[in-house]
Amino acid sequence: MNRPWRLLPRPRRLRSRLALAASAAVVLVTVGVCTAAFFVLRYKLYQQVDQNLAQSATLVAQQSREDGPAVHRGECRFLGAPACAQTVPPDPADDPAEPYVLPVSPAVRQVAAGRRTPYYRNITADGHPARMLTTTFGDGTAVQVALRSDVAERGVHQTAWLLSGIGAAGVVVAGLLGYAVSRTGLAPVTRLTATAERVAATRDPRHRIDLPAGPGSGRHRDDEITRLATTFNTMLDELERSVTAQRRLIADASHELRTPLTALRTNAELLTRADRLPAGRRERAAGALVRQLEDVTTLVNDLIELARDEEPQPLLEQIDLAALTRHALTRARERWPGITFTLDVTDRAAGLPRPGIPARLARLLGNLLDNAAKFSPPGGTVEVVLTERELTVRDHGPGIADHDLPHIFDRFYRAPSARALPGSGLGLAMARQIARTHGAELTAERAPGAGALFRLTFPGRPNRPDPGVSS
């Protein structure tokens, strides 16, 4: 039965292809070597026979120089007998009365006439395999000599059978080796597939692939398969962190929404009996309901903003960060009339454009200013400094405890000293996310003396506008 989560419908197909490819490569090499060896041995065996024929032809030429066309030796039935020999004229009319013992073809007449070069040929003599040489003999005469080639033929056949057996054994060994190579080489891939299938089936990203150990000490091998397994484990690490963060976000959001939703329900039920409530209490309940609706709306909007991974690129534009900071300070002074906000903009940062989304950067600055004002003492001061490379926001409140500093940007994290203050614990998490989507980095540290210092560092060096070009 096919499982819907199986990543590879037929997981052994790749192994079969790899085994077949490895086997085919070995088979081709084996067949090529055996074929080359066969032709080399065949050549060497016939080379010895050809040398004997050349020597016999030279001897016949020396002994029969004064004789005309004739059969000089006609017995080729025995292995140990001298070579059969005869001389042939170019014209059949000049043939001797005694019949030839070796075949005379038109090619032999051409050799006698000097129109063709000498050549070797395999023939059958008295029912036995033989090898014949046809060469020139004086002017206008060809000499033919032949020897039985049983030994050479038998050696060629034995060589063919032997090399065929070796080739067949090589094919079998190649198949076994190919299978072994594919099985060993793809073992990490098999483990990777099994892990992926297990993660898909159980939806549990905590599974990992065991990396193969390399030779020597406990270090892992450095090859392509190991790197693939390492990359897959890294992907599972990221997936596990993502799933954990998602579950934690859902749990924290549920916890944070439970209290205001309960209060909303209580006030809504109270208002259903508004005709039986005094006018003052009815107005207080209605006002509390409106405030709680605003809190829930803000919390939901914050969660939606945090769920966004990146800013839409078409919305980017060049922003005067100094002007945007002044606007954010104006809004903060309206929300926190009891706090003094100061701004120091360096000359190089004034009028310097940066790419970004105005509404998102305004939200980042607003969150930083609200956080600083919330922790400032009554009548305190929040100091904002903007330079070419960074923006800092400092308050003079109690500061950040050492054990709170690593978690200050976590979602829904609220330090013990801040739990009595209004807020959902999402402002700083949202500020860091907006900063990172703009390529900047937001960090927090304890300010010298007292208070907290938030530092927004911008990437690279911004492009300054050309003073000679009007906007």
CSV table of C-alpha atoms in Angstrom, one decimal:
chain,number,residue,atom,x,y,z
A,1,MET,CA,0.0,0.0,0.0
A,2,ASN,CA,1.4,3.4,-1.0
A,3,ARG,CA,1.8,5.9,1.8
A,4,PRO,CA,1.0,9.5,1.0
A,5,TRP,CA,4.1,10.8,2.8
A,6,ARG,CA,6.6,8.7,1.0
A,7,LEU,CA,9.1,11.0,-0.7
A,8,LEU,CA,10.5,8.5,-3.2
A,9,PRO,CA,7.8,6.2,-4.8
A,10,ARG,CA,10.5,3.6,-5.6
A,11,PRO,CA,13.5,4.2,-3.3
A,12,ARG,CA,15.7,1.6,-4.9
A,13,ARG,CA,15.6,3.1,-8.4
A,14,LEU,CA,18.6,5.3,-7.8
A,15,ARG,CA,20.5,2.4,-6.2
A,16,SER,CA,19.7,0.2,-9.3
A,17,ARG,CA,20.8,2.9,-11.7
A,18,LEU,CA,24.0,3.5,-9.8
A,19,ALA,CA,24.7,-0.3,-9.6
A,20,LEU,CA,24.0,-0.6,-13.3
A,21,ALA,CA,26.2,2.3,-14.2
A,22,ALA,CA,29.1,1.0,-12.1
A,23,SER,CA,28.7,-2.5,-13.5
A,24,ALA,CA,28.4,-1.2,-17.1
A,25,ALA,CA,31.7,0.7,-16.7
A,26,VAL,CA,33.5,-2.3,-15.4
A,27,VAL,CA,32.0,-4.5,-18.1
A,28,LEU,CA,33.0,-2.2,-20.8
A,29,VAL,CA,36.6,-2.1,-19.5
A,30,THR,CA,36.6,-5.9,-19.1
A,31,VAL,CA,35.3,-6.5,-22.6
A,32,GLY,CA,37.7,-4.0,-24.1
A,33,VAL,CA,40.7,-5.5,-22.3
A,34,CYS,CA,39.7,-9.1,-23.3
A,35,THR,CA,39.1,-8.1,-26.9
A,36,ALA,CA,42.4,-6.3,-27.1
A,37,ALA,CA,44.2,-9.3,-25.5
A,38,PHE,CA,42.5,-11.7,-28.0
A,39,PHE,CA,43.7,-9.8,-31.1
A,40,VAL,CA,47.2,-9.3,-29.7
A,41,LEU,CA,47.6,-13.1,-28.9
A,42,ARG,CA,46.1,-14.0,-32.3
A,43,TYR,CA,48.5,-11.7,-34.0
A,44,LYS,CA,51.5,-13.2,-32.1
A,45,LEU,CA,50.4,-16.8,-32.9
A,46,TYR,CA,50.0,-16.2,-36.6
A,47,GLN,CA,53.2,-14.0,-36.7
A,48,GLN,CA,55.3,-17.1,-35.9
A,49,VAL,CA,53.6,-19.1,-38.7
A,50,ASP,CA,54.1,-16.2,-41.1
A,51,GLN,CA,57.8,-16.0,-40.3
A,52,ASN,CA,58.2,-19.7,-41.1
A,53,LEU,CA,56.4,-19.2,-44.4
A,54,ALA,CA,58.7,-16.3,-45.3
A,55,GLN,CA,61.7,-18.4,-44.6
A,56,SER,CA,60.3,-21.3,-46.6
A,57,ALA,CA,59.5,-19.0,-49.6
A,58,THR,CA,63.1,-17.7,-49.5
A,59,LEU,CA,64.5,-21.2,-49.5
A,60,VAL,CA,62.3,-22.3,-52.5
A,61,ALA,CA,63.3,-19.2,-54.4
A,62,GLN,CA,67.0,-20.0,-53.9
A,63,GLN,CA,66.6,-23.7,-54.8
A,64,SER,CA,64.4,-23.3,-57.8
A,65,ARG,CA,65.8,-20.1,-59.4
A,66,GLU,CA,66.6,-21.9,-62.7
A,67,ASP,CA,63.4,-23.9,-62.8
A,68,GLY,CA,60.2,-22.9,-64.4
A,69,PRO,CA,56.7,-23.1,-63.0
A,70,ALA,CA,56.3,-26.3,-61.1
A,71,VAL,CA,55.1,-28.0,-57.9
A,72,HIS,CA,58.2,-28.3,-55.7
A,73,ARG,CA,56.7,-29.8,-52.5
A,74,GLY,CA,53.2,-31.2,-52.4
A,75,GLU,CA,52.8,-32.9,-49.0
A,76,CYS,CA,50.9,-30.7,-46.5
A,77,ARG,CA,49.1,-33.4,-44.5
A,78,PHE,CA,51.6,-33.7,-41.7
A,79,LEU,CA,52.5,-31.0,-39.1
A,80,GLY,CA,56.2,-31.8,-39.2
A,81,ALA,CA,56.4,-31.9,-43.0
A,82,PRO,CA,58.1,-29.2,-45.0
A,83,ALA,CA,56.0,-26.4,-46.4
A,84,CYS,CA,54.0,-27.1,-49.6
A,85,ALA,CA,55.6,-25.1,-52.4
A,86,GLN,CA,54.8,-24.2,-56.0
A,87,THR,CA,55.7,-21.6,-58.6
A,88,VAL,CA,53.0,-20.0,-60.7
A,89,PRO,CA,53.4,-18.0,-64.0
A,90,PRO,CA,51.2,-15.0,-64.7
A,91,ASP,CA,49.7,-16.7,-67.8
A,92,PRO,CA,47.7,-19.9,-67.3
A,93,ALA,CA,49.1,-21.1,-70.7
A,94,ASP,CA,52.5,-21.5,-69.1
A,95,ASP,CA,51.3,-23.8,-66.3
A,96,PRO,CA,53.1,-27.1,-65.8
A,97,ALA,CA,51.4,-30.4,-66.7
A,98,GLU,CA,51.4,-31.5,-63.1
A,99,PRO,CA,48.3,-30.1,-61.2
A,100,TYR,CA,48.9,-27.5,-58.5
A,101,VAL,CA,48.4,-28.6,-54.9
A,102,LEU,CA,47.6,-25.1,-53.7
A,103,PRO,CA,44.7,-23.0,-54.9
A,104,VAL,CA,45.6,-20.6,-57.7
A,105,SER,CA,43.3,-17.6,-57.9
A,106,PRO,CA,43.5,-14.5,-60.2
A,107,ALA,CA,45.1,-12.7,-57.3
A,108,VAL,CA,48.1,-15.1,-57.5
A,109,ARG,CA,48.4,-14.3,-61.3
A,110,GLN,CA,48.4,-10.6,-60.4
A,111,VAL,CA,51.3,-11.1,-57.9
A,112,ALA,CA,53.2,-13.1,-60.5
A,113,ALA,CA,52.7,-10.2,-63.0
A,114,GLY,CA,53.8,-7.6,-60.4
A,115,ARG,CA,50.4,-5.9,-60.2
A,116,ARG,CA,49.7,-6.9,-56.6
A,117,THR,CA,51.8,-7.0,-53.4
A,118,PRO,CA,52.5,-10.4,-51.6
A,119,TYR,CA,49.8,-11.5,-49.2
A,120,TYR,CA,48.9,-14.1,-46.6
A,121,ARG,CA,45.7,-16.2,-46.6
A,122,ASN,CA,44.1,-18.9,-44.5
A,123,ILE,CA,43.2,-22.0,-46.5
A,124,THR,CA,42.3,-25.7,-46.0
A,125,ALA,CA,44.9,-28.3,-47.2
A,126,ASP,CA,44.0,-32.0,-47.2
A,127,GLY,CA,41.2,-31.2,-44.7
A,128,HIS,CA,43.4,-29.4,-42.3
A,129,PRO,CA,43.7,-25.6,-41.6
A,130,ALA,CA,46.7,-24.1,-43.2
A,131,ARG,CA,48.3,-20.7,-43.9
A,132,MET,CA,49.6,-19.7,-47.3
A,133,LEU,CA,52.0,-17.0,-48.5
A,134,THR,CA,51.9,-15.8,-52.1
A,135,THR,CA,54.9,-13.7,-53.0
A,136,THR,CA,57.1,-12.9,-56.1
A,137,PHE,CA,59.7,-15.2,-57.4
A,138,GLY,CA,62.1,-13.7,-60.0
A,139,ASP,CA,60.6,-11.9,-62.9
A,140,GLY,CA,57.1,-12.9,-64.0
A,141,THR,CA,56.7,-15.8,-61.5
A,142,ALA,CA,54.9,-16.1,-58.1
A,143,VAL,CA,55.9,-18.6,-55.4
A,144,GLN,CA,53.2,-20.1,-53.0
A,145,VAL,CA,54.1,-21.8,-49.8
A,146,ALA,CA,51.7,-23.2,-47.2
A,147,LEU,CA,52.1,-24.7,-43.7
A,148,ARG,CA,49.5,-26.4,-41.5
A,149,SER,CA,48.3,-23.9,-38.8
A,150,ASP,CA,46.6,-26.3,-36.4
A,151,VAL,CA,48.6,-25.1,-33.5
A,152,ALA,CA,47.9,-21.4,-34.2
A,153,GLU,CA,44.2,-22.1,-34.8
A,154,ARG,CA,43.9,-24.2,-31.6
A,155,GLY,CA,45.7,-21.5,-29.7
A,156,VAL,CA,43.4,-18.8,-31.1
A,157,HIS,CA,40.3,-20.9,-30.1
A,158,GLN,CA,41.6,-21.6,-26.6
A,159,THR,CA,42.5,-18.0,-26.2
A,160,ALA,CA,38.9,-17.0,-27.3
A,161,TRP,CA,37.3,-19.4,-24.8
A,162,LEU,CA,39.7,-18.4,-22.0
A,163,LEU,CA,39.1,-14.7,-22.5
A,164,SER,CA,35.3,-15.3,-22.8
A,165,GLY,CA,35.3,-17.0,-19.5
A,166,ILE,CA,37.4,-14.3,-17.9
A,167,GLY,CA,35.0,-11.7,-19.4
A,168,ALA,CA,31.9,-13.5,-18.1
A,169,ALA,CA,33.5,-13.8,-14.7
A,170,GLY,CA,34.3,-10.1,-14.9
A,171,VAL,CA,30.7,-9.3,-15.7
A,172,VAL,CA,29.5,-11.2,-12.7
A,173,VAL,CA,32.1,-9.6,-10.4
A,174,ALA,CA,31.2,-6.2,-11.9
A,175,GLY,CA,27.6,-6.7,-11.0
A,176,LEU,CA,28.4,-7.7,-7.5
A,177,LEU,CA,30.8,-4.8,-7.1
A,178,GLY,CA,28.4,-2.4,-8.6
A,179,TYR,CA,25.7,-3.5,-6.2
A,180,ALA,CA,28.1,-3.2,-3.2
A,181,VAL,CA,29.3,0.2,-4.3
A,182,SER,CA,25.8,1.5,-4.7
A,183,ARG,CA,24.7,0.0,-1.4
A,184,THR,CA,27.7,1.5,0.4
A,185,GLY,CA,27.7,4.8,-1.4
A,186,LEU,CA,24.0,5.4,-1.0
A,187,ALA,CA,23.7,4.3,2.6
A,188,PRO,CA,23.7,7.9,3.9
A,189,VAL,CA,21.1,8.8,1.3
A,190,THR,CA,19.0,5.9,2.5
A,191,ARG,CA,19.2,7.1,6.0
A,192,LEU,CA,18.4,10.6,4.9
A,193,THR,CA,15.3,9.3,3.0
A,194,ALA,CA,14.2,7.3,6.0
A,195,THR,CA,14.6,10.3,8.3
A,196,ALA,CA,12.7,12.6,5.9
A,197,GLU,CA,9.9,10.0,5.7
A,198,ARG,CA,9.9,9.7,9.5
A,199,VAL,CA,9.7,13.4,9.9
A,200,ALA,CA,6.9,13.6,7.3
A,201,ALA,CA,5.0,10.8,9.0
A,202,THR,CA,5.3,11.9,12.6
A,203,ARG,CA,5.6,15.7,11.9
A,204,ASP,CA,8.4,15.6,14.5
A,205,PRO,CA,11.5,17.6,13.3
A,206,ARG,CA,13.6,16.3,16.2
A,207,HIS,CA,14.9,13.4,14.2
A,208,ARG,CA,18.5,13.6,12.9
A,209,ILE,CA,20.7,11.7,10.5
A,210,ASP,CA,23.7,9.9,12.0
A,211,LEU,CA,26.8,11.2,10.2
A,212,PRO,CA,29.3,8.6,9.1
A,213,ALA,CA,32.6,8.7,11.0
A,214,GLY,CA,35.8,9.3,9.1
A,215,PRO,CA,39.1,7.4,9.5
A,216,GLY,CA,41.1,8.2,12.6
A,217,SER,CA,39.6,10.2,15.5
A,218,GLY,CA,36.0,11.0,16.0
A,219,ARG,CA,35.8,13.5,13.1
A,220,HIS,CA,33.2,13.0,10.4
A,221,ARG,CA,34.1,12.3,6.8
A,222,ASP,CA,34.4,15.2,4.4
A,223,ASP,CA,32.5,14.2,1.3
A,224,GLU,CA,29.5,15.1,-0.7
A,225,ILE,CA,27.1,12.7,1.0
A,226,THR,CA,28.2,13.8,4.5
A,227,ARG,CA,27.8,17.4,3.5
A,228,LEU,CA,24.3,16.6,2.2
A,229,ALA,CA,23.5,14.9,5.5
A,230,THR,CA,24.9,17.8,7.5
A,231,THR,CA,22.9,20.3,5.4
A,232,PHE,CA,19.7,18.2,6.0
A,233,ASN,CA,20.4,18.1,9.8
A,234,THR,CA,20.9,21.9,9.7
A,235,MET,CA,17.6,22.3,7.9
A,236,LEU,CA,15.9,20.1,10.5
A,237,ASP,CA,17.4,22.3,13.2
A,238,GLU,CA,15.9,25.3,11.6
A,239,LEU,CA,12.6,23.6,11.2
A,240,GLU,CA,12.6,22.5,14.8
A,241,ARG,CA,13.3,26.0,16.0
A,242,SER,CA,10.6,27.4,13.7
A,243,VAL,CA,8.0,24.8,14.9
A,244,THR,CA,9.0,25.5,18.5
A,245,ALA,CA,8.8,29.2,18.0
A,246,GLN,CA,5.4,28.9,16.3
A,247,ARG,CA,4.0,26.7,19.1
A,248,ARG,CA,5.4,29.1,21.7
A,249,LEU,CA,3.9,32.1,19.9
A,250,ILE,CA,0.5,30.4,19.8
A,251,ALA,CA,0.7,29.4,23.4
A,252,ASP,CA,1.8,32.9,24.5
A,253,ALA,CA,-0.8,34.6,22.3
A,254,SER,CA,-3.5,32.4,23.7
A,255,HIS,CA,-2.4,33.3,27.2
A,256,GLU,CA,-2.2,37.0,26.5
A,257,LEU,CA,-5.6,37.0,24.8
A,258,ARG,CA,-7.4,35.1,27.6
A,259,THR,CA,-7.4,37.9,30.1
A,260,PRO,CA,-8.7,40.7,27.9
A,261,LEU,CA,-11.2,38.4,26.3
A,262,THR,CA,-12.5,37.4,29.7
A,263,ALA,CA,-12.8,41.1,30.8
A,264,LEU,CA,-14.6,41.9,27.5
A,265,ARG,CA,-17.0,39.1,28.1
A,266,THR,CA,-17.6,40.3,31.7
A,267,ASN,CA,-18.3,43.9,30.7
A,268,ALA,CA,-20.4,42.8,27.7
A,269,GLU,CA,-22.6,40.6,29.9
A,270,LEU,CA,-22.8,43.5,32.4
A,271,LEU,CA,-24.0,45.9,29.7
A,272,THR,CA,-26.7,43.5,28.7
A,273,ARG,CA,-28.3,44.4,32.0
A,274,ALA,CA,-27.6,48.1,31.5
A,275,ASP,CA,-31.2,49.0,32.3
A,276,ARG,CA,-30.7,47.8,35.9
A,277,LEU,CA,-27.3,49.5,36.4
A,278,PRO,CA,-26.8,53.0,37.8
A,279,ALA,CA,-25.7,55.5,35.1
A,280,GLY,CA,-22.2,56.0,36.5
A,281,ARG,CA,-21.4,52.3,36.6
A,282,ARG,CA,-22.9,51.8,33.1
A,283,GLU,CA,-20.6,54.5,31.7
A,284,ARG,CA,-17.6,53.0,33.5
A,285,ALA,CA,-18.4,49.5,32.0
A,286,ALA,CA,-18.8,51.0,28.5
A,287,GLY,CA,-15.5,52.9,28.8
A,288,ALA,CA,-13.7,49.7,30.0
A,289,LEU,CA,-15.2,47.8,27.1
A,290,VAL,CA,-13.9,50.3,24.6
A,291,ARG,CA,-10.4,50.3,26.2
A,292,GLN,CA,-10.3,46.5,26.3
A,293,LEU,CA,-11.4,46.3,22.6
A,294,GLU,CA,-8.6,48.7,21.7
A,295,ASP,CA,-6.1,46.6,23.6
A,296,VAL,CA,-7.2,43.4,21.9
A,297,THR,CA,-7.2,45.1,18.5
A,298,THR,CA,-3.6,46.4,19.2
A,299,LEU,CA,-2.5,42.9,20.3
A,300,VAL,CA,-4.0,41.2,17.2
A,301,ASN,CA,-2.4,43.8,14.9
A,302,ASP,CA,0.9,43.2,16.6
A,303,LEU,CA,0.6,39.5,16.1
A,304,ILE,CA,-0.2,40.0,12.4
A,305,GLU,CA,2.8,42.3,12.0
A,306,LEU,CA,5.1,39.8,13.7
A,307,ALA,CA,3.8,37.0,11.4
A,308,ARG,CA,5.3,38.9,8.4
A,309,ASP,CA,8.8,37.6,7.5
A,310,GLU,CA,9.8,40.4,5.2
A,311,GLU,CA,8.8,43.8,4.0
A,312,PRO,CA,7.2,44.1,0.5
A,313,GLN,CA,10.0,45.5,-1.8
A,314,PRO,CA,7.7,47.6,-4.0
A,315,LEU,CA,6.9,49.8,-0.9
A,316,LEU,CA,10.6,50.8,-0.3
A,317,GLU,CA,11.4,54.4,-0.8
A,318,GLN,CA,14.1,56.9,0.2
A,319,ILE,CA,13.4,58.3,3.6
A,320,ASP,CA,14.8,61.3,5.5
A,321,LEU,CA,15.4,59.5,8.8
A,322,ALA,CA,16.0,62.7,10.7
A,323,ALA,CA,12.6,64.1,9.7
A,324,LEU,CA,10.9,60.8,10.5
A,325,THR,CA,12.6,60.7,13.9
A,326,ARG,CA,11.4,64.3,14.6
A,327,HIS,CA,7.8,63.2,13.7
A,328,ALA,CA,8.0,60.1,16.0
A,329,LEU,CA,9.2,62.4,18.8
A,330,THR,CA,6.3,64.7,18.3
A,331,ARG,CA,3.9,61.8,18.6
A,332,ALA,CA,5.6,60.5,21.7
A,333,ARG,CA,5.4,63.9,23.4
A,334,GLU,CA,1.6,63.8,22.8
A,335,ARG,CA,1.3,60.3,24.3
A,336,TRP,CA,3.7,61.0,27.2
A,337,PRO,CA,3.3,64.6,28.3
A,338,GLY,CA,5.2,64.0,31.6
A,339,ILE,CA,8.4,62.9,29.8
A,340,THR,CA,11.0,65.1,28.2
A,341,PHE,CA,12.3,63.9,24.8
A,342,THR,CA,15.5,65.3,23.4
A,343,LEU,CA,17.0,64.8,19.9
A,344,ASP,CA,20.6,65.3,18.7
A,345,VAL,CA,21.2,64.9,15.0
A,346,THR,CA,24.7,65.1,13.7
A,347,ASP,CA,25.5,67.2,10.6
A,348,ARG,CA,26.3,64.2,8.5
A,349,ALA,CA,23.0,62.5,9.4
A,350,ALA,CA,20.8,65.6,8.6
A,351,GLY,CA,18.9,65.1,5.4
A,352,LEU,CA,20.6,61.7,4.7
A,353,PRO,CA,18.2,59.4,2.8
A,354,ARG,CA,17.9,55.8,3.5
A,355,PRO,CA,15.7,53.1,1.8
A,356,GLY,CA,12.8,51.9,3.8
A,357,ILE,CA,9.0,51.9,4.5
A,358,PRO,CA,8.0,55.0,6.4
A,359,ALA,CA,5.1,53.5,8.3
A,360,ARG,CA,7.2,50.5,9.4
A,361,LEU,CA,10.2,52.6,10.5
A,362,ALA,CA,7.8,55.0,12.3
A,363,ARG,CA,6.4,52.0,14.2
A,364,LEU,CA,9.9,50.9,15.1
A,365,LEU,CA,10.8,54.4,16.5
A,366,GLY,CA,7.4,54.7,18.2
A,367,ASN,CA,7.9,51.3,20.0
A,368,LEU,CA,11.4,52.3,21.2
A,369,LEU,CA,10.2,55.7,22.4
A,370,ASP,CA,7.2,54.2,24.2
A,371,ASN,CA,9.3,51.6,25.9
A,372,ALA,CA,11.8,54.3,27.0
A,373,ALA,CA,9.0,56.5,28.3
A,374,LYS,CA,7.3,53.7,30.1
A,375,PHE,CA,10.4,52.9,32.2
A,376,SER,CA,11.4,56.5,32.8
A,377,PRO,CA,10.6,58.1,36.2
A,378,PRO,CA,8.0,60.9,36.3
A,379,GLY,CA,9.6,64.0,34.7
A,380,GLY,CA,12.4,61.9,33.3
A,381,THR,CA,14.3,62.4,30.0
A,382,VAL,CA,14.6,60.2,27.0
A,383,GLU,CA,17.6,61.0,24.9
A,384,VAL,CA,17.6,60.2,21.1
A,385,VAL,CA,20.9,60.6,19.1
A,386,LEU,CA,21.0,60.1,15.3
A,387,THR,CA,24.3,59.7,13.5
A,388,GLU,CA,25.2,58.6,10.0
A,389,ARG,CA,25.5,55.0,11.0
A,390,GLU,CA,23.2,54.5,14.0
A,391,LEU,CA,20.3,55.7,16.1
A,392,THR,CA,20.3,55.4,19.9
A,393,VAL,CA,17.4,55.8,22.4
A,394,ARG,CA,18.3,56.1,26.1
A,395,ASP,CA,16.2,56.4,29.2
A,396,HIS,CA,17.1,57.0,32.8
A,397,GLY,CA,14.9,54.4,34.4
A,398,PRO,CA,15.9,51.3,36.4
A,399,GLY,CA,17.7,49.7,33.4
A,400,ILE,CA,17.8,46.1,32.3
A,401,ALA,CA,18.8,43.3,34.6
A,402,ASP,CA,21.5,41.0,33.4
A,403,HIS,CA,19.3,38.0,33.4
A,404,ASP,CA,16.6,39.9,31.4
A,405,LEU,CA,19.0,41.2,28.8
A,406,PRO,CA,19.2,38.0,26.6
A,407,HIS,CA,15.4,37.8,26.4
A,408,ILE,CA,14.5,41.5,26.0
A,409,PHE,CA,13.5,41.0,22.4
A,410,ASP,CA,11.6,37.7,22.8
A,411,ARG,CA,7.9,37.7,22.0
A,412,PHE,CA,5.6,38.2,25.1
A,413,TYR,CA,8.6,38.4,27.4
A,414,ARG,CA,8.1,40.8,30.2
A,415,ALA,CA,10.6,41.4,32.9
A,416,PRO,CA,9.3,41.1,36.5
A,417,SER,CA,9.7,44.9,37.0
A,418,ALA,CA,7.5,45.5,33.9
A,419,ARG,CA,4.6,43.1,34.6
A,420,ALA,CA,2.7,45.7,36.4
A,421,LEU,CA,3.0,48.2,33.5
A,422,PRO,CA,0.6,48.2,30.5
A,423,GLY,CA,1.7,46.4,27.3
A,424,SER,CA,1.7,43.0,25.7
A,425,GLY,CA,5.4,42.3,25.5
A,426,LEU,CA,5.4,42.5,21.7
A,427,GLY,CA,6.8,46.0,21.1
A,428,LEU,CA,10.5,45.3,21.2
A,429,ALA,CA,10.1,42.0,19.3
A,430,MET,CA,8.3,43.9,16.6
A,431,ALA,CA,11.0,46.6,16.6
A,432,ARG,CA,13.8,44.1,16.1
A,433,GLN,CA,11.8,42.4,13.3
A,434,ILE,CA,11.3,45.6,11.5
A,435,ALA,CA,14.9,46.5,11.9
A,436,ARG,CA,16.1,43.2,10.4
A,437,THR,CA,13.7,43.3,7.5
A,438,HIS,CA,15.4,46.7,6.7
A,439,GLY,CA,18.9,45.2,7.0
A,440,ALA,CA,19.6,46.9,10.3
A,441,GLU,CA,20.3,45.5,13.7
A,442,LEU,CA,18.7,46.5,17.0
A,443,THR,CA,20.5,45.7,20.3
A,444,ALA,CA,20.0,46.6,23.9
A,445,GLU,CA,22.5,47.3,26.7
A,446,ARG,CA,22.8,48.8,30.1
A,447,ALA,CA,23.4,52.6,29.8
A,448,PRO,CA,26.4,54.1,31.7
A,449,GLY,CA,25.2,55.1,35.1
A,450,ALA,CA,21.5,54.1,35.0
A,451,GLY,CA,18.9,53.3,32.4
A,452,ALA,CA,18.7,51.3,29.2
A,453,LEU,CA,20.3,52.1,25.9
A,454,PHE,CA,18.8,50.8,22.6
A,455,ARG,CA,21.1,51.0,19.6
A,456,LEU,CA,19.8,50.7,16.0
A,457,THR,CA,22.7,50.2,13.6
A,458,PHE,CA,22.2,50.7,9.9
A,459,PRO,CA,23.9,48.6,7.2
A,460,GLY,CA,26.6,49.9,4.9
A,461,ARG,CA,27.2,53.5,3.9
A,462,PRO,CA,24.1,55.4,2.6
A,463,ASN,CA,24.2,57.1,-0.8
A,464,ARG,CA,24.4,60.9,-0.2
A,465,PRO,CA,22.3,63.0,-2.6
A,466,ASP,CA,24.2,65.0,-5.2
A,467,PRO,CA,24.1,68.6,-4.1
A,468,GLY,CA,24.1,69.7,-7.8
A,469,VAL,CA,20.9,67.9,-8.6
A,470,SER,CA,17.7,69.4,-7.4
A,471,SER,CA,14.9,67.2,-6.2
